[in-house]
CSV table of N, CA and C in Angstrom, one decimal:
chain,number,residue,atom,x,y,z
A,1192,MET,N,165.9,154.3,127.2
A,1192,MET,CA,166.2,154.9,126.2
A,1192,MET,C,165.6,153.9,125.0
A,1193,ALA,N,164.9,155.0,124.0
A,1193,ALA,CA,164.2,154.4,122.9
A,1193,ALA,C,165.0,154.0,121.8
A,1194,ALA,N,165.0,152.9,121.2
A,1194,ALA,CA,166.1,152.5,120.3
A,1194,ALA,C,165.9,153.2,118.9
A,1195,THR,N,166.7,153.4,118.2
A,1195,THR,CA,166.7,154.5,116.8
A,1195,THR,C,166.0,153.7,115.8
A,1196,PRO,N,165.7,154.1,115.0
A,1196,PRO,CA,165.2,153.5,113.9
A,1196,PRO,C,166.3,152.6,113.1
A,1197,GLU,N,167.8,152.9,113.1
A,1197,GLU,CA,168.5,152.3,112.7
A,1197,GLU,C,169.0,150.9,113.5
A,1198,LYS,N,168.9,151.4,114.9
A,1198,LYS,CA,168.9,150.3,115.7
A,1198,LYS,C,168.4,148.9,115.7
A,1199,LYS,N,166.6,149.2,115.4
A,1199,LYS,CA,166.0,148.6,115.1
A,1199,LYS,C,166.3,147.8,113.8
A,1200,VAL,N,166.9,147.9,113.1
A,1200,VAL,CA,167.1,147.5,111.8
A,1200,VAL,C,168.2,146.5,111.8
A,1201,LYS,N,169.6,147.0,112.8
A,1201,LYS,CA,170.5,146.5,113.1
A,1201,LYS,C,169.7,145.1,114.0
A,1202,ALA,N,169.1,145.2,114.8
A,1202,ALA,CA,168.4,144.5,115.6
A,1202,ALA,C,167.7,143.1,114.6
A,1203,LYS,N,167.1,143.5,113.9
A,1203,LYS,CA,166.6,142.6,112.9
A,1203,LYS,C,167.4,142.0,112.2
A,1204,VAL,N,169.0,142.4,111.8
A,1204,VAL,CA,169.5,141.4,111.2
A,1204,VAL,C,170.3,140.8,111.9
A,1205,VAL,N,170.5,141.0,113.3
A,1205,VAL,CA,171.2,140.2,114.4
A,1205,VAL,C,170.3,139.3,114.4
A,1206,GLU,N,169.0,139.1,114.3
A,1206,GLU,CA,168.1,138.1,114.2
A,1206,GLU,C,168.3,137.3,113.3
A,1207,ILE,N,168.2,137.7,112.2
A,1207,ILE,CA,168.2,136.9,110.8
A,1207,ILE,C,169.6,136.0,111.0
A,1208,LEU,N,170.7,136.7,111.1
A,1208,LEU,CA,172.0,136.3,111.3
A,1208,LEU,C,172.1,135.4,112.2
A,1209,LYS,N,171.6,135.0,113.8
A,1209,LYS,CA,171.5,134.5,114.4
A,1209,LYS,C,170.8,133.1,114.0
A,1210,SER,N,169.1,133.5,113.4
A,1210,SER,CA,168.8,132.3,113.0
A,1210,SER,C,169.2,131.1,112.0
A,1211,HIS,N,170.7,131.7,111.3
A,1211,HIS,CA,171.0,130.9,110.3
A,1211,HIS,C,172.6,130.6,110.8
A,1212,GLY,N,172.8,130.9,112.1
A,1212,GLY,CA,174.0,130.3,112.9
A,1212,GLY,C,175.4,131.0,112.0
A,1213,ALA,N,174.9,132.3,111.6
A,1213,ALA,CA,176.4,133.0,111.1
A,1213,ALA,C,177.0,133.6,112.3
A,1214,TYR,N,178.2,133.6,111.9
A,1214,TYR,CA,179.4,134.4,112.7
A,1214,TYR,C,179.0,135.9,112.4
A,1215,TYR,N,178.9,136.7,113.6
A,1215,TYR,CA,179.0,138.3,113.3
A,1215,TYR,C,179.7,139.1,114.3
A,1216,PHE,N,179.9,140.3,114.0
A,1216,PHE,CA,180.3,141.3,115.0
A,1216,PHE,C,180.0,142.8,114.3
A,1217,PHE,N,180.1,143.8,115.3
A,1217,PHE,CA,179.9,145.1,115.1
A,1217,PHE,C,181.0,145.6,115.5
A,1218,PRO,N,181.9,146.0,114.2
A,1218,PRO,CA,183.1,146.5,114.7
A,1218,PRO,C,183.1,147.8,115.1
A,1219,ALA,N,183.9,148.3,116.3
A,1219,ALA,CA,184.0,149.2,116.7
A,1219,ALA,C,185.4,150.2,116.4
A,1220,THR,N,185.3,151.0,115.8
A,1220,THR,CA,186.7,151.8,115.2
A,1220,THR,C,187.0,152.9,116.2
A,1221,TYR,N,186.5,153.3,117.1
A,1221,TYR,CA,186.8,154.5,118.1
A,1221,TYR,C,187.9,155.4,118.0
A,1222,GLY,N,188.1,155.7,116.2
A,1222,GLY,CA,188.7,156.6,116.0
A,1222,GLY,C,190.2,156.0,115.7
A,1223,MET,N,190.2,154.7,115.7
A,1223,MET,CA,191.3,154.1,115.5
A,1223,MET,C,191.5,153.2,114.2
A,1224,GLY,N,190.1,152.9,113.8
A,1224,GLY,CA,190.1,152.2,112.4
A,1224,GLY,C,189.8,153.1,111.4
A,1225,ARG,N,189.4,152.3,110.5
A,1225,ARG,CA,189.0,152.9,109.0
A,1225,ARG,C,187.8,153.5,109.2
A,1226,SER,N,187.4,154.6,108.5
A,1226,SER,CA,186.0,155.2,108.4
A,1226,SER,C,185.6,154.9,107.3
A,1227,GLY,N,184.1,154.6,107.6
A,1227,GLY,CA,183.2,154.1,106.5
A,1227,GLY,C,183.0,152.2,106.6
A,1228,VAL,N,183.7,151.6,107.5
A,1228,VAL,CA,183.4,150.2,107.5
A,1228,VAL,C,182.0,150.2,107.8
A,1229,PRO,N,181.3,149.0,107.3
A,1229,PRO,CA,180.3,148.7,107.4
A,1229,PRO,C,179.7,148.4,109.0
A,1230,ASP,N,178.5,148.4,109.2
A,1230,ASP,CA,177.9,148.3,110.8
A,1230,ASP,C,178.5,146.8,110.8
A,1231,ILE,N,178.3,145.8,110.5
A,1231,ILE,CA,177.8,144.3,110.8
A,1231,ILE,C,179.1,143.6,109.9
A,1232,ILE,N,179.9,142.8,110.4
A,1232,ILE,CA,180.6,142.0,109.5
A,1232,ILE,C,180.1,140.5,109.9
A,1233,CYS,N,180.3,139.7,109.0
A,1233,CYS,CA,179.9,138.0,109.5
A,1233,CYS,C,180.2,137.1,108.1
A,1234,CYS,N,180.6,136.0,108.7
A,1234,CYS,CA,181.2,134.9,107.9
A,1234,CYS,C,179.9,134.0,107.8
A,1235,TYR,N,179.8,133.4,107.2
A,1235,TYR,CA,178.7,132.6,106.6
A,1235,TYR,C,178.8,131.5,105.7
A,1236,ARG,N,179.2,130.0,106.0
A,1236,ARG,CA,179.4,129.1,105.4
A,1236,ARG,C,180.9,129.7,104.4
A,1237,GLY,N,181.8,129.9,104.6
A,1237,GLY,CA,183.0,130.3,104.3
A,1237,GLY,C,182.8,131.7,103.4
A,1238,ARG,N,181.8,132.3,103.6
A,1238,ARG,CA,182.0,133.9,102.9
A,1238,ARG,C,181.9,134.7,103.6
A,1239,PHE,N,182.5,136.0,103.1
A,1239,PHE,CA,182.6,137.3,104.0
A,1239,PHE,C,181.6,138.1,103.4
A,1240,ILE,N,180.9,138.5,104.4
A,1240,ILE,CA,179.8,139.4,104.4
A,1240,ILE,C,179.8,140.5,105.1
A,1241,ALA,N,179.3,141.8,104.4
A,1241,ALA,CA,179.5,143.1,105.1
A,1241,ALA,C,178.2,143.8,105.1
A,1242,ILE,N,177.7,144.1,106.1
A,1242,ILE,CA,176.1,145.0,106.0
A,1242,ILE,C,176.2,146.3,106.6
A,1243,GLU,N,175.6,146.9,105.5
A,1243,GLU,CA,175.6,148.6,106.3
A,1243,GLU,C,174.0,148.7,106.4
A,1244,CYS,N,173.8,149.1,107.6
A,1244,CYS,CA,172.3,149.0,108.0
A,1244,CYS,C,171.8,150.9,108.1
A,1245,LYS,N,170.6,151.0,107.4
A,1245,LYS,CA,170.2,152.2,107.4
A,1245,LYS,C,168.7,152.4,107.8
A,1246,ALA,N,168.1,153.5,108.0
A,1246,ALA,CA,166.7,153.5,108.4
A,1246,ALA,C,166.3,154.2,107.3
A,1247,GLY,N,164.8,153.8,107.3
A,1247,GLY,CA,164.2,155.0,106.2
A,1247,GLY,C,164.6,154.9,104.6
A,1248,ALA,N,164.7,156.5,104.4
A,1248,ALA,CA,165.5,156.7,103.2
A,1248,ALA,C,166.9,156.7,103.6
A,1249,GLY,N,167.5,156.5,104.2
A,1249,GLY,CA,168.9,156.8,104.8
A,1249,GLY,C,170.0,156.5,103.5
A,1250,LYS,N,171.0,157.1,103.2
A,1250,LYS,CA,171.8,156.9,102.4
A,1250,LYS,C,173.1,156.4,102.9
A,1251,THR,N,174.2,155.8,102.1
A,1251,THR,CA,175.3,155.3,102.4
A,1251,THR,C,176.0,157.1,102.2
A,1252,THR,N,177.4,157.0,102.9
A,1252,THR,CA,178.0,158.0,102.7
A,1252,THR,C,179.3,157.8,101.6
A,1253,ALA,N,179.8,158.7,101.2
A,1253,ALA,CA,181.0,158.6,100.1
A,1253,ALA,C,181.9,157.2,100.8
A,1254,LEU,N,182.2,157.6,101.9
A,1254,LEU,CA,183.4,156.6,103.0
A,1254,LEU,C,182.6,155.1,102.7
A,1255,GLN,N,181.4,155.3,103.2
A,1255,GLN,CA,180.8,154.0,103.3
A,1255,GLN,C,180.9,153.1,101.7
A,1256,GLU,N,180.4,153.9,101.1
A,1256,GLU,CA,180.5,153.3,99.4
A,1256,GLU,C,181.9,152.6,98.9
A,1257,ARG,N,183.0,153.9,99.6
A,1257,ARG,CA,184.1,153.2,99.3
A,1257,ARG,C,184.6,152.0,99.9
A,1258,GLU,N,184.2,151.8,101.2
A,1258,GLU,CA,184.7,150.4,102.0
A,1258,GLU,C,183.7,149.1,101.0
A,1259,LEU,N,182.5,149.6,100.6
A,1259,LEU,CA,181.4,148.5,100.5
A,1259,LEU,C,182.2,148.0,98.8
A,1260,ALA,N,182.6,149.0,98.0
A,1260,ALA,CA,183.1,148.6,96.9
A,1260,ALA,C,184.7,148.0,97.0
A,1261,ALA,N,185.3,148.2,98.1
A,1261,ALA,CA,186.5,147.5,98.1
A,1261,ALA,C,186.1,146.0,98.4
A,1262,ILE,N,184.9,145.9,99.2
A,1262,ILE,CA,184.7,144.4,99.6
A,1262,ILE,C,184.0,143.8,98.4
A,1263,GLN,N,183.6,144.5,97.9
A,1263,GLN,CA,182.6,143.7,96.6
A,1263,GLN,C,184.1,143.4,95.7
A,1264,ALA,N,184.9,144.1,95.4
A,1264,ALA,CA,186.1,144.2,94.7
A,1264,ALA,C,187.1,142.9,95.1
A,1265,ALA,N,187.3,142.8,96.3
A,1265,ALA,CA,188.0,141.3,97.1
A,1265,ALA,C,187.3,140.2,96.8
A,1266,SER,N,185.9,140.3,96.2
A,1266,SER,CA,185.1,138.7,96.2
A,1266,SER,C,184.4,138.8,97.5
A,1267,GLY,N,183.9,139.7,98.5
A,1267,GLY,CA,183.4,139.6,99.4
A,1267,GLY,C,181.6,140.0,99.2
A,1268,VAL,N,180.9,139.5,99.9
A,1268,VAL,CA,179.6,139.9,99.8
A,1268,VAL,C,179.2,141.4,100.4
A,1269,GLN,N,178.7,142.0,99.8
A,1269,GLN,CA,178.1,143.5,100.4
A,1269,GLN,C,177.1,143.8,100.2
A,1270,MET,N,175.8,144.4,101.3
A,1270,MET,CA,174.6,144.7,101.0
A,1270,MET,C,174.1,146.0,102.0
A,1271,VAL,N,173.4,146.8,101.6
A,1271,VAL,CA,172.9,147.6,102.4
A,1271,VAL,C,171.5,147.3,102.9
A,1272,VAL,N,171.0,147.4,104.3
A,1272,VAL,CA,170.0,146.4,104.6
A,1272,VAL,C,169.0,147.9,105.2
A,1273,ASN,N,167.8,147.8,104.9
A,1273,ASN,CA,167.2,148.9,105.7
A,1273,ASN,C,165.6,147.9,106.1
A,1274,GLU,N,164.6,148.6,106.5
A,1274,GLU,CA,163.5,147.9,107.0
A,1274,GLU,C,162.6,147.6,105.7
A,1275,LYS,N,162.8,148.2,104.5
A,1275,LYS,CA,161.8,147.5,103.2
A,1275,LYS,C,162.7,146.2,102.5
A,1276,ASN,N,163.9,145.7,102.9
A,1276,ASN,CA,164.7,144.7,102.0
A,1276,ASN,C,165.3,143.9,103.0
A,1277,LEU,N,164.9,144.0,104.5
A,1277,LEU,CA,165.5,142.8,105.3
A,1277,LEU,C,165.3,141.2,104.7
A,1278,GLY,N,164.0,140.9,104.2
A,1278,GLY,CA,164.1,139.4,103.6
A,1278,GLY,C,165.2,139.2,102.5
A,1279,GLU,N,165.8,140.1,102.0
A,1279,GLU,CA,167.0,139.8,100.9
A,1279,GLU,C,168.0,139.5,101.9
A,1280,LEU,N,168.3,139.6,102.7
A,1280,LEU,CA,169.4,139.4,103.7
A,1280,LEU,C,169.1,137.4,103.7
A,1281,ALA,N,167.9,137.4,104.3
A,1281,ALA,CA,167.4,135.9,104.5
A,1281,ALA,C,167.5,135.0,103.2
A,1282,VAL,N,167.2,135.8,102.1
A,1282,VAL,CA,167.1,134.9,101.0
A,1282,VAL,C,168.7,134.7,100.6
A,1283,LEU,N,169.6,135.7,100.5
A,1283,LEU,CA,171.4,135.8,100.3
A,1283,LEU,C,172.0,134.4,101.2
A,1284,LEU,N,171.2,134.5,102.6
A,1284,LEU,CA,171.8,133.5,103.4
A,1284,LEU,C,171.4,132.1,102.8
A,1285,ASN,N,170.2,132.0,102.5
A,1285,ASN,CA,169.6,130.5,102.2
A,1285,ASN,C,170.3,130.2,100.9
A,1286,PHE,N,170.7,130.9,100.0
A,1286,PHE,CA,171.3,130.7,98.7
A,1286,PHE,C,172.9,130.6,99.2
A,1287,LEU,N,173.3,130.7,100.4
A,1287,LEU,CA,174.9,130.3,100.5
A,1287,LEU,C,174.9,129.2,101.4
A,1288,ARG,N,173.8,128.6,101.7
A,1288,ARG,CA,173.5,127.5,102.5
A,1288,ARG,C,174.3,126.0,101.8
A,1289,LYS,N,174.3,126.4,100.7
A,1289,LYS,CA,174.9,125.3,99.5
A,1289,LYS,C,176.2,125.4,100.1
A,1290,PRO,N,176.8,124.3,99.9
A,1290,PRO,CA,178.5,124.2,100.3
A,1290,PRO,C,179.2,125.0,98.8
A,1291,ILE,N,180.2,125.8,99.3
A,1291,ILE,CA,181.1,126.7,98.7
A,1291,ILE,C,181.2,126.2,97.5
A,1292,MET,N,181.7,125.0,97.5
A,1292,MET,CA,182.2,124.4,96.0
A,1292,MET,C,181.0,124.7,95.0
A,1293,GLU,N,179.8,124.2,95.4
A,1293,GLU,CA,178.6,124.4,94.6
A,1293,GLU,C,178.4,125.7,94.4
A,1294,LEU,N,178.8,127.0,94.8
A,1294,LEU,CA,178.5,127.7,94.4
A,1294,LEU,C,179.7,128.6,93.5
A,1295,SER,N,180.5,127.8,93.4
A,1295,SER,CA,182.1,128.6,92.7
A,1295,SER,C,181.8,128.2,91.4
A,1296,PRO,N,182.0,129.0,90.4
A,1296,PRO,CA,182.2,129.4,89.0
A,1296,PRO,C,183.2,128.3,88.3
A,1297,ILE,N,184.1,128.0,89.2
A,1297,ILE,CA,185.2,127.2,88.8
A,1297,ILE,C,185.0,125.8,89.1
A,1298,ALA,N,184.1,125.5,90.0
A,1298,ALA,CA,183.8,124.1,90.2
A,1298,ALA,C,182.7,123.8,89.2
A,1299,VAL,N,181.8,124.7,89.2
A,1299,VAL,CA,180.7,124.4,88.0
A,1299,VAL,C,181.5,124.5,86.9
A,1300,ALA,N,182.7,124.8,86.4
A,1300,ALA,CA,183.0,124.5,84.8
A,1300,ALA,C,183.5,123.3,84.9
A,1301,HIS,N,184.3,122.5,86.0
A,1301,HIS,CA,185.1,121.7,86.4
A,1301,HIS,C,184.3,120.5,86.7
A,1302,LYS,N,182.8,120.5,86.8
A,1302,LYS,CA,182.5,119.5,87.2
A,1302,LYS,C,182.6,118.0,86.1
A,1303,THR,N,182.8,116.9,86.4
A,1303,THR,CA,183.0,115.9,85.7
A,1303,THR,C,181.6,114.9,85.7
A,1304,PRO,N,181.5,114.4,84.5
A,1304,PRO,CA,179.9,113.8,84.5
A,1304,PRO,C,180.2,112.6,85.4
A,1305,LYS,N,178.9,112.1,85.8
A,1305,LYS,CA,178.8,111.0,86.7
A,1305,LYS,C,179.1,109.7,85.9
A,1306,GLU,N,180.1,108.5,86.8
A,1306,GLU,CA,180.4,107.4,86.0
A,1306,GLU,C,179.1,106.7,85.9
A,1307,LYS,N,179.0,105.8,84.8
A,1307,LYS,CA,178.2,104.9,84.7
A,1307,LYS,C,178.8,103.8,85.8
A,1308,ALA,N,177.4,103.0,86.3
A,1308,ALA,CA,177.6,101.9,86.6
A,1308,ALA,C,178.4,100.8,85.6
A,1309,PRO,N,179.3,99.8,86.0
A,1309,PRO,CA,180.0,98.7,85.0
A,1309,PRO,C,179.0,97.8,84.6
A,1310,CYS,N,179.1,97.4,83.5
A,1310,CYS,CA,177.6,96.7,82.8
A,1310,CYS,C,178.1,94.8,83.3
A,1311,LYS,N,177.2,94.3,83.5
A,1311,LYS,CA,177.2,92.8,84.2
A,1311,LYS,C,177.1,92.0,83.2
């Protein structure tokens, strides 16, 4: 059976995630979970990332938008990926390679100046 266009997008997303060493899974609800949950859930360098895959001009549903908004409100990272913006996922993962404390606005605000070496 030929892969659907959306399945091809998912395969490319998985390829990018694997190349960065990210943990990921495809949540399967089978009528027992929440509707609208993104296609791929992953964790990379301590950050929660949810990815909704679409093909072509595919649009997210209202339920998917609700879940993506809830993830963002909880300080998770969410994105909708299609064939045209796959590169943005790699850019995001490259950005997140920095240690989490370097990415934190709190850590940036509380950095202390480097101490000077004692005079001899």
